[in-house]
Short mmCIF file of N, CA and C in Angstrom, two decimals:
data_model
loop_
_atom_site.label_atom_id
_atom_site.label_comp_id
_atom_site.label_asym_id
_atom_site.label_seq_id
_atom_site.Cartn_x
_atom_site.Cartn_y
_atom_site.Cartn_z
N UNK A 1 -24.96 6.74 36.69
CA UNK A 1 -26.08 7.48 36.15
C UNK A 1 -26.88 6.57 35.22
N UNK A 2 -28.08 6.54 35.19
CA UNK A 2 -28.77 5.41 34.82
C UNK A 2 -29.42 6.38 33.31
N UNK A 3 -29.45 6.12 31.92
CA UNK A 3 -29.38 6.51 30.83
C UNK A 3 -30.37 6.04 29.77
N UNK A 4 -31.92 5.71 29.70
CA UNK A 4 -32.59 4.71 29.41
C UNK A 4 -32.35 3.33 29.54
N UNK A 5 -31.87 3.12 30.72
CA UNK A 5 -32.50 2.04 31.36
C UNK A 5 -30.88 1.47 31.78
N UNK A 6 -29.97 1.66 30.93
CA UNK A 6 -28.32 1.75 31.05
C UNK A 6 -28.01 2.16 32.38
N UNK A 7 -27.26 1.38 32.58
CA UNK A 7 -25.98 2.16 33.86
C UNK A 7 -24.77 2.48 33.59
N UNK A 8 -24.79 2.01 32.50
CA UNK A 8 -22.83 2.03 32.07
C UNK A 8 -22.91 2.82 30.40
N UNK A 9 -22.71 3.52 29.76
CA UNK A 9 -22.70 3.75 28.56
C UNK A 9 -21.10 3.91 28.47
N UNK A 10 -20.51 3.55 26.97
CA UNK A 10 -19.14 3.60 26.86
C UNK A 10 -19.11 4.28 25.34
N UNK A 11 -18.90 5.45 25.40
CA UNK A 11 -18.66 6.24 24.22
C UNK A 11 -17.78 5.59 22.87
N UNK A 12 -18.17 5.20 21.91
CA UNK A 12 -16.96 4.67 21.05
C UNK A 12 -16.91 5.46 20.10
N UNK A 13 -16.04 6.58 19.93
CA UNK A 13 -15.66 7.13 18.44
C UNK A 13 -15.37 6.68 17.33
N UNK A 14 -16.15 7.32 16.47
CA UNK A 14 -16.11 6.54 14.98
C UNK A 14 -15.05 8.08 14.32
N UNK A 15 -13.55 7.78 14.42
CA UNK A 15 -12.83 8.57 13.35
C UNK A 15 -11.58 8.04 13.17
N UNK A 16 -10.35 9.01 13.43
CA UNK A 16 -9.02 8.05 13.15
C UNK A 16 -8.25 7.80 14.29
N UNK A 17 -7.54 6.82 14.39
CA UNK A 17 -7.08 6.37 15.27
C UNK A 17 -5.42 6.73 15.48
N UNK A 18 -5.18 7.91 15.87
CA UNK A 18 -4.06 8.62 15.98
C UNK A 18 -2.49 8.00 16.58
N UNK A 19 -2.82 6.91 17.07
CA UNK A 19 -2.05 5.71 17.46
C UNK A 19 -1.27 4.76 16.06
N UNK A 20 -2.23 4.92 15.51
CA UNK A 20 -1.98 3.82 14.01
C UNK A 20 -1.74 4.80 12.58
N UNK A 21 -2.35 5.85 12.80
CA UNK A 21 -2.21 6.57 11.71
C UNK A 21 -0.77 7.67 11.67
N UNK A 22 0.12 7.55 10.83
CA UNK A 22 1.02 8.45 10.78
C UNK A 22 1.28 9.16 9.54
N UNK A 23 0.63 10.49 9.26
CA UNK A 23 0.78 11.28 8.00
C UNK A 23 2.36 11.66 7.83
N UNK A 24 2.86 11.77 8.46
CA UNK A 24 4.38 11.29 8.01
C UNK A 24 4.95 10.31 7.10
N UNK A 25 4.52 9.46 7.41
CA UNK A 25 5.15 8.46 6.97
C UNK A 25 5.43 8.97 5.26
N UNK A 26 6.36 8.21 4.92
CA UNK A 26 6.41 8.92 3.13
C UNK A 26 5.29 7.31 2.54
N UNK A 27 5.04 8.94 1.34
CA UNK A 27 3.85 7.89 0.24
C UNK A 27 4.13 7.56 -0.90
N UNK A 28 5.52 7.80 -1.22
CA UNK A 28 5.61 7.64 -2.62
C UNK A 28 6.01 6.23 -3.37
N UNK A 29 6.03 4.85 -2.62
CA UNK A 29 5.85 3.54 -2.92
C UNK A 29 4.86 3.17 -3.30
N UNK A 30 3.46 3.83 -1.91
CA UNK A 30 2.62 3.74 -2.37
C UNK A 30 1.79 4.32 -3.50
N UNK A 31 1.92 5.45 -4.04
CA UNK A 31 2.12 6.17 -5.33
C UNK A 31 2.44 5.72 -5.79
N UNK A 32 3.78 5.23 -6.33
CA UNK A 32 3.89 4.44 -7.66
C UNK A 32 2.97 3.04 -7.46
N UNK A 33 3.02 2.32 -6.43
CA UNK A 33 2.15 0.98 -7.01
C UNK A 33 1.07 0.92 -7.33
N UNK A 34 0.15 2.66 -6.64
CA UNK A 34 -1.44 2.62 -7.35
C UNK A 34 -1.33 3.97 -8.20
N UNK A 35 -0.42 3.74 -9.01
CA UNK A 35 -0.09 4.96 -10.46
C UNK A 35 -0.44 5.99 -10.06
N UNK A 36 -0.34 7.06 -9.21
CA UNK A 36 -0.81 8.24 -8.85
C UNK A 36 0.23 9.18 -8.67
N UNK A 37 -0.06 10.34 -9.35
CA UNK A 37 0.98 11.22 -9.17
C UNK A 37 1.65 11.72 -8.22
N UNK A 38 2.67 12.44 -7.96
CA UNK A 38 3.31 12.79 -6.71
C UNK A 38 2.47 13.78 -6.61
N UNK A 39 2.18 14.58 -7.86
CA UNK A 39 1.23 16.19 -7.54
C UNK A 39 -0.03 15.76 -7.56
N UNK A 40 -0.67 15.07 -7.10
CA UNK A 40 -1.90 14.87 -7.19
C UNK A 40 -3.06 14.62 -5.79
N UNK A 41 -3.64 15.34 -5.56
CA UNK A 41 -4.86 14.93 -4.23
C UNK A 41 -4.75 13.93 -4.08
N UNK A 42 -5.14 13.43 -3.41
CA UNK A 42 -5.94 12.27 -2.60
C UNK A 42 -7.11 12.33 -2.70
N UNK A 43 -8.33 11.94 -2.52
CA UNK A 43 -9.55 11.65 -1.61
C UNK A 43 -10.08 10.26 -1.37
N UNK A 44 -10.13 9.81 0.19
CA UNK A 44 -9.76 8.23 0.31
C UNK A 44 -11.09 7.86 1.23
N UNK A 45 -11.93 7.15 0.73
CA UNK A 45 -13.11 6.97 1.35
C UNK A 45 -13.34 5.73 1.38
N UNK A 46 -12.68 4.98 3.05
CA UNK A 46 -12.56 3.67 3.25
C UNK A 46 -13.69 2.92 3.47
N UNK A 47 -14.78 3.85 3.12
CA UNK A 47 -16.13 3.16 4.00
C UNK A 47 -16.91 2.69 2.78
N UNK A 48 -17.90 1.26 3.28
CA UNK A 48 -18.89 0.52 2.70
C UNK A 48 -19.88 1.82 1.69
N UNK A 49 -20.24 0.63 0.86
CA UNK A 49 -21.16 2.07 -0.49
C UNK A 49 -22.24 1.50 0.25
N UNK A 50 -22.99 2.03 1.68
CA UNK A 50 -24.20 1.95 2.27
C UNK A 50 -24.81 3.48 2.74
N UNK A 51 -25.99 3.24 2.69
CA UNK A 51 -26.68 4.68 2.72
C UNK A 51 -26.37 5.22 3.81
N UNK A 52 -26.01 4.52 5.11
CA UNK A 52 -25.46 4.92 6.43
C UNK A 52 -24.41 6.27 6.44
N UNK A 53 -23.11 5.93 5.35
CA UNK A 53 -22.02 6.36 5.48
C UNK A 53 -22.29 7.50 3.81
N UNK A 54 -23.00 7.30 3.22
CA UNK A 54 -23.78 8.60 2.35
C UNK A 54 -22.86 8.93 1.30
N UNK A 55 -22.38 7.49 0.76
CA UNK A 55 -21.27 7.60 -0.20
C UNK A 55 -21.51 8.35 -1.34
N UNK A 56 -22.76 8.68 -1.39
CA UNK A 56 -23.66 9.09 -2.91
C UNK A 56 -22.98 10.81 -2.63
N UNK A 57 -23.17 11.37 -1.60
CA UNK A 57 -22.48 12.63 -1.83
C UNK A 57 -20.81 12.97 -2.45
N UNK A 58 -20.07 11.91 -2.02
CA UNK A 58 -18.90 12.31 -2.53
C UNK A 58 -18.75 11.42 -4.34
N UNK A 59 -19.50 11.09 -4.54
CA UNK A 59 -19.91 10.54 -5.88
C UNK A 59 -20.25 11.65 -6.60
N UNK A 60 -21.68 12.15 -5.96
CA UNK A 60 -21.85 13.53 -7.03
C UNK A 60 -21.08 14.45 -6.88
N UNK A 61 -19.64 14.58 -6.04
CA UNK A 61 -19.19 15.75 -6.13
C UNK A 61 -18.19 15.59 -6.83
N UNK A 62 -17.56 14.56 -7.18
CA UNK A 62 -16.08 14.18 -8.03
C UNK A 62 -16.21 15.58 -9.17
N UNK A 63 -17.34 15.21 -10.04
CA UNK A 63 -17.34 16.36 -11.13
C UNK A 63 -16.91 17.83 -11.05
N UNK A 64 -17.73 18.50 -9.86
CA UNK A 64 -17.06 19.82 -9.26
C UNK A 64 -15.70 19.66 -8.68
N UNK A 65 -15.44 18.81 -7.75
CA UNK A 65 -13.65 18.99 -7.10
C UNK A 65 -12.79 18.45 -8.58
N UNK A 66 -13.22 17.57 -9.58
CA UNK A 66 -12.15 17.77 -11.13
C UNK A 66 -12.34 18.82 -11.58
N UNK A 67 -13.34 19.85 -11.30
CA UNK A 67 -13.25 21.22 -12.24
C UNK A 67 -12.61 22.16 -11.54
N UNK A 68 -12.61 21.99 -10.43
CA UNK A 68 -12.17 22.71 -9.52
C UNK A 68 -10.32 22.54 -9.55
N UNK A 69 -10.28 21.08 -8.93
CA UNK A 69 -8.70 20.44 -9.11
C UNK A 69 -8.88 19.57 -10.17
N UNK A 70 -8.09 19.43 -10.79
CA UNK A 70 -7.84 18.38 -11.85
C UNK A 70 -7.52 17.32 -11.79
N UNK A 71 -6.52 17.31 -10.76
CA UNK A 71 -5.26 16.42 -10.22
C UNK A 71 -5.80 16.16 -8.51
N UNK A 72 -6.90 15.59 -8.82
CA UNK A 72 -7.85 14.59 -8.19
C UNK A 72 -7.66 13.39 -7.96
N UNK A 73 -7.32 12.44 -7.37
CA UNK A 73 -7.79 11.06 -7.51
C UNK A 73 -8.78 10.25 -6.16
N UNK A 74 -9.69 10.04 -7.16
CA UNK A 74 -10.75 9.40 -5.85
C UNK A 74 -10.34 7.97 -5.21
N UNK A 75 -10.25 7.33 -3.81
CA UNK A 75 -10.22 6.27 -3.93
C UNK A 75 -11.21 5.65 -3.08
N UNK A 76 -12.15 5.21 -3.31
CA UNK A 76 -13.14 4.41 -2.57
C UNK A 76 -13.46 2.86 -2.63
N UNK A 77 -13.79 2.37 -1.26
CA UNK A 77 -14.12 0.78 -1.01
C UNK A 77 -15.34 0.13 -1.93
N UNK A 78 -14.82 -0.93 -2.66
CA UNK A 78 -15.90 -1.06 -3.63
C UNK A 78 -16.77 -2.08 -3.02
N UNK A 79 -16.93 -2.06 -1.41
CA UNK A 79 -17.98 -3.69 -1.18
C UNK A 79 -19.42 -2.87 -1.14
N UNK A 80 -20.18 -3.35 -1.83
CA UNK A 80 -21.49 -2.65 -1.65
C UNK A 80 -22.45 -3.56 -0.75
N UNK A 81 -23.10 -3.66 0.21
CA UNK A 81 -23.86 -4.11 1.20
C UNK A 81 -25.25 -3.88 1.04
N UNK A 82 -26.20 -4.73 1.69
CA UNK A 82 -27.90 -4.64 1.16
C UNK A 82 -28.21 -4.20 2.94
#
């Protein structure tokens, strides 16, 4: 099927890779080596601070999800890109 001007398009998903990722696995090594509580959230945002990936929303929201949960911890990629 020919697709602007394509004959071949190959879908690549941008999410997690269910092969490599195992929420099983236990976290609590990793907890203690980045000081975080056993009772405490997560929120883990591996992606570049570029306007693409719209890091600015979960920035302004830290304030509401700490009022909300307390026992929050944000963790985001600090490479910022032009």
């Amino acid at each position: 099927r020919m697709l602007m001007g394509l004959t071949s398009v190959e879908l690549i998903p941008i999410g997690t890779d269910v092969q490599l990722f195992h929420p099983e696995v236990p976290t609590t090594e990793l907890r203690e080596r980045l000081q975080i509580p056993s009772d405490s959230y997560v929120v883990l945002s591996p992606r570049q601070m570029t306007p693409h990936y719209n890091q600015t929303t979960i920035i302004e929201s830290i304030p509401k999800v700490l009022e909300e949960i307390p026992n929050t911890v944000f963790i985001m990629k600090d490479t910022f890109c032009n």
